[in-house]
Coordinates of C-alpha atoms and ligand atoms in Angstrom, one line a residue:
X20 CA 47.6 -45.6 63.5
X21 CA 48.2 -49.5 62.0
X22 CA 45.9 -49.8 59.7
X23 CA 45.7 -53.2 57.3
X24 CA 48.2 -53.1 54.9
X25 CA 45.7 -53.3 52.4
X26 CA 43.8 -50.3 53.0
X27 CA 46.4 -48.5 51.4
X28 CA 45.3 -50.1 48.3
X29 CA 41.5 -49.6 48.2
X30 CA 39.7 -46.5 47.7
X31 CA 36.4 -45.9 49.4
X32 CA 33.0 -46.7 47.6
X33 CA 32.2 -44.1 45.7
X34 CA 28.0 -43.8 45.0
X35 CA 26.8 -42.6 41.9
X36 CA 25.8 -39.0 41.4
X37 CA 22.7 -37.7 43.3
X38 CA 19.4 -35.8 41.2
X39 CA 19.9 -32.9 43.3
X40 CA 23.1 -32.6 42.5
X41 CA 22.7 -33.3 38.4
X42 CA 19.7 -30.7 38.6
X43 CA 22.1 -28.4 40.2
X44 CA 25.3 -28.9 37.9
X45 CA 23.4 -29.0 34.4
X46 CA 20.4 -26.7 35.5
X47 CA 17.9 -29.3 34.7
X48 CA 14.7 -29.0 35.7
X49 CA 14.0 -33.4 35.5
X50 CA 16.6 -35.6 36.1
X51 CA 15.8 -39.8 36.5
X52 CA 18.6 -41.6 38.4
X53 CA 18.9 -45.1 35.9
X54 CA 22.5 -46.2 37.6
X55 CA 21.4 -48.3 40.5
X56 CA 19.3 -50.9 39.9
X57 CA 16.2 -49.3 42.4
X58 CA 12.8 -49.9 41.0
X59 CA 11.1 -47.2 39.3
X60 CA 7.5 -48.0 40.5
X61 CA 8.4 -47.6 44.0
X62 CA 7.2 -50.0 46.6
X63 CA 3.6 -51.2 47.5
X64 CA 0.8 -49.2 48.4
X65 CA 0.9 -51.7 51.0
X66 CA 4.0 -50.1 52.3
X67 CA 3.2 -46.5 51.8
X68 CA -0.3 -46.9 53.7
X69 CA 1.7 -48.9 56.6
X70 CA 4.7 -46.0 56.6
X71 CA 1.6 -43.0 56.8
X72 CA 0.3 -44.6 60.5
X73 CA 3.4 -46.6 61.4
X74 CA 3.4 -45.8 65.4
X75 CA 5.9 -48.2 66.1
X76 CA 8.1 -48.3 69.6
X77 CA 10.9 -46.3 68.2
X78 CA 12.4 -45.8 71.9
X79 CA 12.8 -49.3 72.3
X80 CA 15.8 -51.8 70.2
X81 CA 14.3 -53.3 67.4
X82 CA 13.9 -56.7 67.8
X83 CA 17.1 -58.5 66.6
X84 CA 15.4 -61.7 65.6
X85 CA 12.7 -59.8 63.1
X86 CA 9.9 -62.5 64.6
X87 CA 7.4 -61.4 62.2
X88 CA 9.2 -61.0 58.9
X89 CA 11.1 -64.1 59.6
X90 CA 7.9 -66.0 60.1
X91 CA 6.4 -64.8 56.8
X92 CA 10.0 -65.2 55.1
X93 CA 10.1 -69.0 56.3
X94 CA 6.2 -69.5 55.2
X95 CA 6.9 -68.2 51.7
X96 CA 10.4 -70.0 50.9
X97 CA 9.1 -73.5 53.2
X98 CA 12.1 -73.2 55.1
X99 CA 13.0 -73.2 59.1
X100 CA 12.7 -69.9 60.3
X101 CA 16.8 -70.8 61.6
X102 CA 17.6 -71.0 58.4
X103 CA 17.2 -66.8 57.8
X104 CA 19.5 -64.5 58.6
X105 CA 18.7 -60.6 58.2
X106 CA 21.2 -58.0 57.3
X107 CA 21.4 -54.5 56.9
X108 CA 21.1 -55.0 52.7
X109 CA 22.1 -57.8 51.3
X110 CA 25.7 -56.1 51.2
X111 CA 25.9 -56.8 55.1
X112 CA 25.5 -60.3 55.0
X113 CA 28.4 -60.2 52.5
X114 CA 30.4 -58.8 54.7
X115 CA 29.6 -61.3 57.7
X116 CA 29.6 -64.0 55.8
X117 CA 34.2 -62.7 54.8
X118 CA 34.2 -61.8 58.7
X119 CA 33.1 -65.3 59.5
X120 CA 35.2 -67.4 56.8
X121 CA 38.1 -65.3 55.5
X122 CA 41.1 -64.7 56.6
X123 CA 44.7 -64.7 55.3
X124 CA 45.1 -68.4 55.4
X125 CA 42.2 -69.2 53.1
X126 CA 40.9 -69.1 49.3
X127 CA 38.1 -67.4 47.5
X128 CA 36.9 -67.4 43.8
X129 CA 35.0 -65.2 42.6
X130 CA 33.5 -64.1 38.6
X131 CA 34.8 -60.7 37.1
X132 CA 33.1 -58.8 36.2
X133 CA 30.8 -58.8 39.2
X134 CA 29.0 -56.7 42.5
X135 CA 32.1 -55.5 43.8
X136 CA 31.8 -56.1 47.4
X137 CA 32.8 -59.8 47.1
X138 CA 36.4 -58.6 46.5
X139 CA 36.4 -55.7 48.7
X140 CA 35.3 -57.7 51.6
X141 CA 37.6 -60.8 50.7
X142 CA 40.5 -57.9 50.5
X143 CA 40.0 -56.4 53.8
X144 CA 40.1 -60.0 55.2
X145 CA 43.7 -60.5 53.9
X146 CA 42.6 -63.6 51.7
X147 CA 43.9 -65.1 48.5
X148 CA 40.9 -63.8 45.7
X149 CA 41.3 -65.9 42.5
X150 CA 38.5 -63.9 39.3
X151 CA 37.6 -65.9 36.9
X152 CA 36.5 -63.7 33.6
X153 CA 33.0 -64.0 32.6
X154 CA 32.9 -66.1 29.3
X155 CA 31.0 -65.0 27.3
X156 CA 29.1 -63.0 29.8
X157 CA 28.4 -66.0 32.0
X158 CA 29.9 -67.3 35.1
X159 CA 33.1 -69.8 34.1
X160 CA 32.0 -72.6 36.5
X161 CA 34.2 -75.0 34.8
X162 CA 37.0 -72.4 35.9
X163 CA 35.7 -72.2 39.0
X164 CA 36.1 -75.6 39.4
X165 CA 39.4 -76.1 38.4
X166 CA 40.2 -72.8 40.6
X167 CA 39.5 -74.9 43.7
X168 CA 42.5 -75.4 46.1
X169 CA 42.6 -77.4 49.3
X170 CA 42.3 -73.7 51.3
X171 CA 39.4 -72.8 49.3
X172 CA 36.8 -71.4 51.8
X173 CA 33.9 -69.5 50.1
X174 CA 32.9 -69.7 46.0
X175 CA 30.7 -66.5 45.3
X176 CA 28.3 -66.7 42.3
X177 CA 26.1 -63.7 41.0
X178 CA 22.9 -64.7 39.8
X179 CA 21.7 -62.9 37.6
X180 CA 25.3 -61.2 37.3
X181 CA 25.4 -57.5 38.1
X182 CA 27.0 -55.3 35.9
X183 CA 26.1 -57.7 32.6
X184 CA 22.6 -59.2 34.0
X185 CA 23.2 -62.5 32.5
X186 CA 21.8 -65.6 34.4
X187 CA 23.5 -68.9 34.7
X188 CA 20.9 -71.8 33.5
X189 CA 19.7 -73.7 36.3
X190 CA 20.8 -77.1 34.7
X191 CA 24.3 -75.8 34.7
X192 CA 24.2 -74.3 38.4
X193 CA 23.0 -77.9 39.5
X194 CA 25.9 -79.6 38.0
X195 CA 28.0 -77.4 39.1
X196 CA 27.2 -77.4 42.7
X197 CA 27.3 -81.5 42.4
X198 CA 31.1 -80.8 42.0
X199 CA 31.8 -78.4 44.5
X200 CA 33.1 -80.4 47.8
X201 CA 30.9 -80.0 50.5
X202 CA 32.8 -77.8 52.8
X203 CA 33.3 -74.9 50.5
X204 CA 30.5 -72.5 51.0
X205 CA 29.0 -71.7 47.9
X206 CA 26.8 -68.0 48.1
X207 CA 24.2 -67.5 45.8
X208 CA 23.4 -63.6 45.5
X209 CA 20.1 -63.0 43.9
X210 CA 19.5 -59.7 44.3
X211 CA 18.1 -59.4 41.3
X212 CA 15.9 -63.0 41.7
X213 CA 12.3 -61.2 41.4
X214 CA 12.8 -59.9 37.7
X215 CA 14.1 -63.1 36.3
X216 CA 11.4 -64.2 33.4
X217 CA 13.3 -67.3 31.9
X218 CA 10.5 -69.9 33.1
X219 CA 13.4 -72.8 33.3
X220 CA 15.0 -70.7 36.0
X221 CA 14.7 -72.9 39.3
X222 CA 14.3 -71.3 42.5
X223 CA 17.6 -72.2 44.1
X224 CA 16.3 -71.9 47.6
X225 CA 14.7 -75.7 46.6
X226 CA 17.7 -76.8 46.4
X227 CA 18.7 -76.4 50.0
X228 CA 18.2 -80.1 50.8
X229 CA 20.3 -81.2 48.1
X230 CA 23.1 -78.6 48.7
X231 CA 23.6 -77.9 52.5
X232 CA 26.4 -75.7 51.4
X233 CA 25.1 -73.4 50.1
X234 CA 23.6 -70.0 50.9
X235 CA 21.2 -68.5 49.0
X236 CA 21.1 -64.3 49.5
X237 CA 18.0 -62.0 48.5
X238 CA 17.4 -58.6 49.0
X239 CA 14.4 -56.3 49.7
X240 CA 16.2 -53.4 47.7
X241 CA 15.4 -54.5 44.3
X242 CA 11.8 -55.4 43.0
X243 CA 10.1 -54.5 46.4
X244 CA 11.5 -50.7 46.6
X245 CA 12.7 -50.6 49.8
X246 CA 16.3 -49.7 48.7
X247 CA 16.1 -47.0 51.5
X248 CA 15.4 -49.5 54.8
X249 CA 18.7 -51.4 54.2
X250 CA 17.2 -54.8 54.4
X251 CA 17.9 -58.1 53.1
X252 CA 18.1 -61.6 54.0
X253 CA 20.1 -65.0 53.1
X254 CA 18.8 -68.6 53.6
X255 CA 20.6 -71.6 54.2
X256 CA 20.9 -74.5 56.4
X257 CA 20.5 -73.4 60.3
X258 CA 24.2 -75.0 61.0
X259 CA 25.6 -72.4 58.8
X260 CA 23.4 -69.8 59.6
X261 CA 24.4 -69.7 63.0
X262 CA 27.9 -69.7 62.5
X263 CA 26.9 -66.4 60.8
X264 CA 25.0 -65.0 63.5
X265 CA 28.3 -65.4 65.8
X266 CA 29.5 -62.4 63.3
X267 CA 26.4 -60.2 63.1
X268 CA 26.0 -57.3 65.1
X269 CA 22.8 -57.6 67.5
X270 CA 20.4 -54.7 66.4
X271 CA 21.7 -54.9 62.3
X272 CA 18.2 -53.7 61.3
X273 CA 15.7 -50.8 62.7
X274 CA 12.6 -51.7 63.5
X275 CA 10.8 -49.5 60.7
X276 CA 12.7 -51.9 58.0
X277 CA 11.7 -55.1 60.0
X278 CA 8.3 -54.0 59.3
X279 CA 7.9 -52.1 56.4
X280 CA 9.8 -55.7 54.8
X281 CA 7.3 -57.7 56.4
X282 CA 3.7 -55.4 55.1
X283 CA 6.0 -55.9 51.5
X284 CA 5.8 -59.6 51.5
X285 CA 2.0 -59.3 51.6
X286 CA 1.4 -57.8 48.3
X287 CA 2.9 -60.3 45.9
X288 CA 0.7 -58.8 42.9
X289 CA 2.9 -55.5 43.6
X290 CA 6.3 -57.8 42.6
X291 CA 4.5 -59.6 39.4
X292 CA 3.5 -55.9 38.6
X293 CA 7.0 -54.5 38.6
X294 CA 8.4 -58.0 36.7
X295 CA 5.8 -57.5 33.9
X296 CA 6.4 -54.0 33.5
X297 CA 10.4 -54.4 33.9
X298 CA 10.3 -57.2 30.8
X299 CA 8.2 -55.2 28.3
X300 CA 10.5 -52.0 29.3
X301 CA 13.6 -54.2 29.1
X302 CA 12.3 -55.7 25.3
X303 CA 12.7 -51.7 24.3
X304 CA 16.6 -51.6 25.3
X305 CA 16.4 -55.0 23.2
X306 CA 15.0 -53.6 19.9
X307 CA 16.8 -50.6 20.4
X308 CA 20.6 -52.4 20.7
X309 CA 18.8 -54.2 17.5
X310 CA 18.0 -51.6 15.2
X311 CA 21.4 -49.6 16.1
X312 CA 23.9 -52.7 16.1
X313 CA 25.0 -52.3 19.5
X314 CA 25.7 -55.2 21.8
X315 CA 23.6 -55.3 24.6
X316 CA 23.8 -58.7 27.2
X317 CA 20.6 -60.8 27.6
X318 CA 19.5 -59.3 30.6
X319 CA 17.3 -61.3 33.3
X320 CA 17.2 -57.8 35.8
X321 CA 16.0 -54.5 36.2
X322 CA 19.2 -53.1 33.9
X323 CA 20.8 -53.5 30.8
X324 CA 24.8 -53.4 30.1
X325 CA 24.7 -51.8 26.7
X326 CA 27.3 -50.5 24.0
X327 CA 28.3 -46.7 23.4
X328 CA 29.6 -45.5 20.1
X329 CA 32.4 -43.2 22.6
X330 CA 34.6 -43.9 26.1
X331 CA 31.9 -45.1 28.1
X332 CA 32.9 -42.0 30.7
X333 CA 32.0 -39.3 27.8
X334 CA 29.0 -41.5 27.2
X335 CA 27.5 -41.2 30.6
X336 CA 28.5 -37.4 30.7
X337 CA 26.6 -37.0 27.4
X338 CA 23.4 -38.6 29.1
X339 CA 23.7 -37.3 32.4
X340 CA 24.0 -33.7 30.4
X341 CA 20.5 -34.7 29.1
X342 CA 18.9 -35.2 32.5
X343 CA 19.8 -39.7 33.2
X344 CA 22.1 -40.7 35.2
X345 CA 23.7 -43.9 34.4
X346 CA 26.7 -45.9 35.3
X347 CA 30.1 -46.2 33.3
X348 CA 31.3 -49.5 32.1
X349 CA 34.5 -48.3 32.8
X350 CA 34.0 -48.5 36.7
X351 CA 32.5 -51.5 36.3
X352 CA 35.4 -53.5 34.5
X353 CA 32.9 -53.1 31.2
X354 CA 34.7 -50.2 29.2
X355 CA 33.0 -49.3 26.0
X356 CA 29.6 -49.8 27.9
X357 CA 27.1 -48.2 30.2
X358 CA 24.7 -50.1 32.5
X359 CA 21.3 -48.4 32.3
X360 CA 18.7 -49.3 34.7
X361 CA 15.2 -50.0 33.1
X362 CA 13.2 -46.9 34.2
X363 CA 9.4 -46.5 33.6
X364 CA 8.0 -46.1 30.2
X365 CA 9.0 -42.5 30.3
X366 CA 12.1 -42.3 31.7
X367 CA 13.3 -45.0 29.0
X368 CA 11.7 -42.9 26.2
X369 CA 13.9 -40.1 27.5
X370 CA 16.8 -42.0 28.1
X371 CA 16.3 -43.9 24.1
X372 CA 16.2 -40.3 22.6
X373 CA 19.3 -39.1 24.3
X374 CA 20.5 -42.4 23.1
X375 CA 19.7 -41.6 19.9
X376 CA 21.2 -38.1 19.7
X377 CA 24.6 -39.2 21.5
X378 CA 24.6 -41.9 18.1
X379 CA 23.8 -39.4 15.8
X380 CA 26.7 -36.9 17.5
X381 CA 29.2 -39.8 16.5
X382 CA 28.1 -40.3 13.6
X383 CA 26.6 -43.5 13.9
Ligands
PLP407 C1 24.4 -58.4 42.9 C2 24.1 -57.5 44.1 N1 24.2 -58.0 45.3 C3 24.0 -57.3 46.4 C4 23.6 -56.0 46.3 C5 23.4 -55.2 47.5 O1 22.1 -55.0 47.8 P1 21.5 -54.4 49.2 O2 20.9 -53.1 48.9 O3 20.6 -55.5 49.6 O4 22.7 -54.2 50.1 C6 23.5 -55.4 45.0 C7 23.1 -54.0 44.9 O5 23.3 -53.3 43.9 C8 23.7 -56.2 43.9 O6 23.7 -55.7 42.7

């Protein structure tokens, strides 16, 4: 068969190890999975109540414009319910939004280290990917300014960054998006929007009218628990969102996502719960990288990119041995760190001792 050339290059995602199969490997009898980023509280009760009498009309194709949830979407962000488009997680819209703009005769730019699928997606689509280091742990944007060619077709930003959690101050965004010609489509991935606490942070949906290029990307995976349902949405100006729909398959989400997104968006005291809880959590990892010396990024998320005394591959082995599961910096382009994600008060005094003991094991 002709492949792409390129595929010859990439390896398939690889997802992290499962608790079944940690309990199973290291006989353990409790395992907590810390290495994705899902929220440890759940979802709402509000879902869960919804989910035990959902009698929905599974037998028919879900409805491809989500009617409800994009009504309630539009309501909460005062936007045109055009300018929402729904994918099957935010890492389907990503790859639309490559499908739609990218081929071989165009430019990308793009922060390293970042979410992956930015460059995977750009690869696939043959085009020319310039990464511009994080400085610092924050986005480059002066780089990504001078990065800018006349082919330049899509600029993706992570905000707050995944693997290092750091945020880009909004001031700084703004000016940067002043400079960014207006043809350029500038993505805006929040996944990780809901846990900011930095009360400068402007929601950058507001800035919609300023910036018609742009496109703004959120995610029901995060802080509302519904990792599971493969939903999330991006907003932006209706022009640009219906280029996008050209690319998007017809049914991208089931009907039980549609839904259970839409009972989600009524229980906003369920998402300032699980911000509250995620910040006095997330202080912990900050006194702890503290007291022990170990460099740990400002988060403004649900995880934390901290130090290890070792290889950061032995590191996660060491705590996966005691029952967490975390991610390796060095798959992440972050050797000689692991990103943890903040669990509940439990699983974090867990994951601190076996902290503790793989510092004392190197002497440290
Ligand atoms: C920055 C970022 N963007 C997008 C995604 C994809 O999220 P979804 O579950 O909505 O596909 C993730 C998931 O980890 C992420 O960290």
């Amino acid at each position: 068969m002709q492949w792409k050339n390129v595929l010859s290059t990439m390896k398939p995602y690889k997802p992290g190890r499962s608790i079944e199969e940690v309990k199973k490997t290291y006989r353990l009898d409790n395992v907590a999975k810390l290495a994705s980023n899902e929220n440890p509280y759940g979802c709402s009760s509000t879902v869960t109540e919804f989910l035990m009498s959902a009698a929905l009309p599974f037998e028919i194709y879900p409805d491809g414009h989500g009617a409800t949830l994009r009504t309630k979407l539009a309501r909460k962000h005062d936007v045109e319910e055009s300018s929402i488009l729904f994918g099957n997680g935010s890492d389907e819209i990503i790859s639309i939004i490559s499908r739609a703009l990218l081929d071989e005769n165009v430019h990308t730019i793009m922060p390293t280290p970042s979410f992956p699928q930015y460059a995977h997606n750009a690869k696939i689509e043959g085009a020319n990917i310039t990464e511009i280091p994080l400085k610092d742990t924050y986005h480059d944007l002066n780089d990504f300014i001078g990065a800018i060619n006349d082919r330049t077709s899509i600029i993706w930003v992570c905000n707050p960054n995944n693997p290092t959690g750091s945020l880009i101050p909004s001031d700084e965004l703004e000016s940067f998006l002043e400079q960014v010609p207006e043809n350029i489509l500038v993505v805006l991935d929040e996944a990780y929007f809901e846990y900011v606490t930095d009360p400068e942070h402007v929601d950058s949906i507001t800035l919609l009218d300023r910036f018609p290029n742009i496109l703004v990307l959120r995610t029901f995976s995060k802080a509302y628990g519904l990792a599971s349902f493969r939903i999330g949405y991006a907003v932006g100006s209706s022009k640009i969102i219906t280029e996008l729909n050209k690319v998007r398959n017809p049914f991208n989400n089931n009907t039980l996502a549609v839904a259970v997104a839409s009972e989600a968006l009524d229980d906003d005291g369920f998402i300032e719960k699980c911000r509250k809880l995620n910040e006095i959590q997330r202080e912990r990892y900050k006194s702890f990288a503290f007291e022990t010396g170990l460099h740990m990024f400002d988060s403004e998320t649900n995880f934390v990119l901290m130090e290890v005394p070792t290889d950061a591959d032995e590191a996660s082995e060491f705590l996966l041995q005691h029952g967490y599961i975390v991610r390796s910096g060095n798959a992440l382009g972050t050797p000689g760190f692991v990103r943890i994600t903040i669990g509940s008060e439990e699983q974090n005094t867990g994951l601190l001792e076996a902290f503790t003991l793989l510092l004392q094991e190197k002497g440290r």
